[in-house]
Short mmCIF file of C-alpha atoms in Angstrom, two decimals:
data_model
loop_
_atom_site.label_atom_id
_atom_site.label_comp_id
_atom_site.label_asym_id
_atom_site.label_seq_id
_atom_site.Cartn_x
_atom_site.Cartn_y
_atom_site.Cartn_z
CA UNK A 1 92.55 76.90 16.25
CA UNK A 2 94.65 78.69 13.58
CA UNK A 3 97.29 76.44 12.13
CA UNK A 4 100.82 77.98 12.18
CA UNK A 5 104.34 76.58 12.05
CA UNK A 6 104.36 76.60 15.83
CA UNK A 7 101.26 74.48 16.14
CA UNK A 8 102.38 72.12 13.41
CA UNK A 9 105.74 71.61 15.17
CA UNK A 10 104.05 70.63 18.39
CA UNK A 11 101.56 68.28 16.67
CA UNK A 12 104.16 66.50 14.63
CA UNK A 13 104.68 62.79 15.32
CA UNK A 14 108.27 63.25 16.53
CA UNK A 15 107.45 66.21 18.78
CA UNK A 16 108.33 66.00 22.48
CA UNK A 17 105.64 65.54 25.11
CA UNK A 18 104.43 68.76 26.63
CA UNK A 19 105.81 69.65 30.04
CA UNK A 20 103.68 69.79 33.11
CA UNK A 21 102.08 73.04 34.23
CA UNK A 22 103.59 75.69 34.89
CA UNK A 23 106.72 74.66 33.10
CA UNK A 24 105.14 74.38 29.51
CA UNK A 25 103.58 77.79 29.85
CA UNK A 26 106.87 79.33 31.03
CA UNK A 27 108.69 77.67 28.13
CA UNK A 28 106.18 78.92 25.60
CA UNK A 29 106.21 82.38 27.07
CA UNK A 30 109.73 82.98 25.71
CA UNK A 31 109.03 81.84 22.17
CA UNK A 32 105.61 83.81 22.10
CA UNK A 33 107.51 86.96 23.19
CA UNK A 34 110.18 86.60 20.51
CA UNK A 35 107.64 85.90 17.82
CA UNK A 36 105.55 89.00 18.84
CA UNK A 37 108.73 91.21 18.92
CA UNK A 38 109.73 89.97 15.51
CA UNK A 39 106.09 90.19 14.07
CA UNK A 40 106.65 86.59 12.88
CA UNK A 41 103.02 85.61 12.30
CA UNK A 42 104.09 81.96 11.52
CA UNK A 43 104.57 81.55 15.39
CA UNK A 44 101.73 83.45 16.78
CA UNK A 45 99.35 81.18 18.73
CA UNK A 46 96.41 83.45 19.88
CA UNK A 47 92.98 81.83 20.03
CA UNK A 48 90.74 82.81 17.04
CA UNK A 49 86.95 82.63 16.53
CA UNK A 50 85.57 81.22 13.37
CA UNK A 51 82.05 81.95 12.08
CA UNK A 52 80.34 80.25 9.23
CA UNK A 53 78.25 83.39 8.61
#
């Protein structure tokens, strides 16, 4: 997973527990959309593939 400010915030010791499905997905959808529209790469959370080659 790529490390971003968004990921770091959710993994912080004082972060709130995730909501149950589908509420967490709904909540995240709004922030994802805002980050995409603002082109704010610090908060994009798309999956990435890493290769050692």
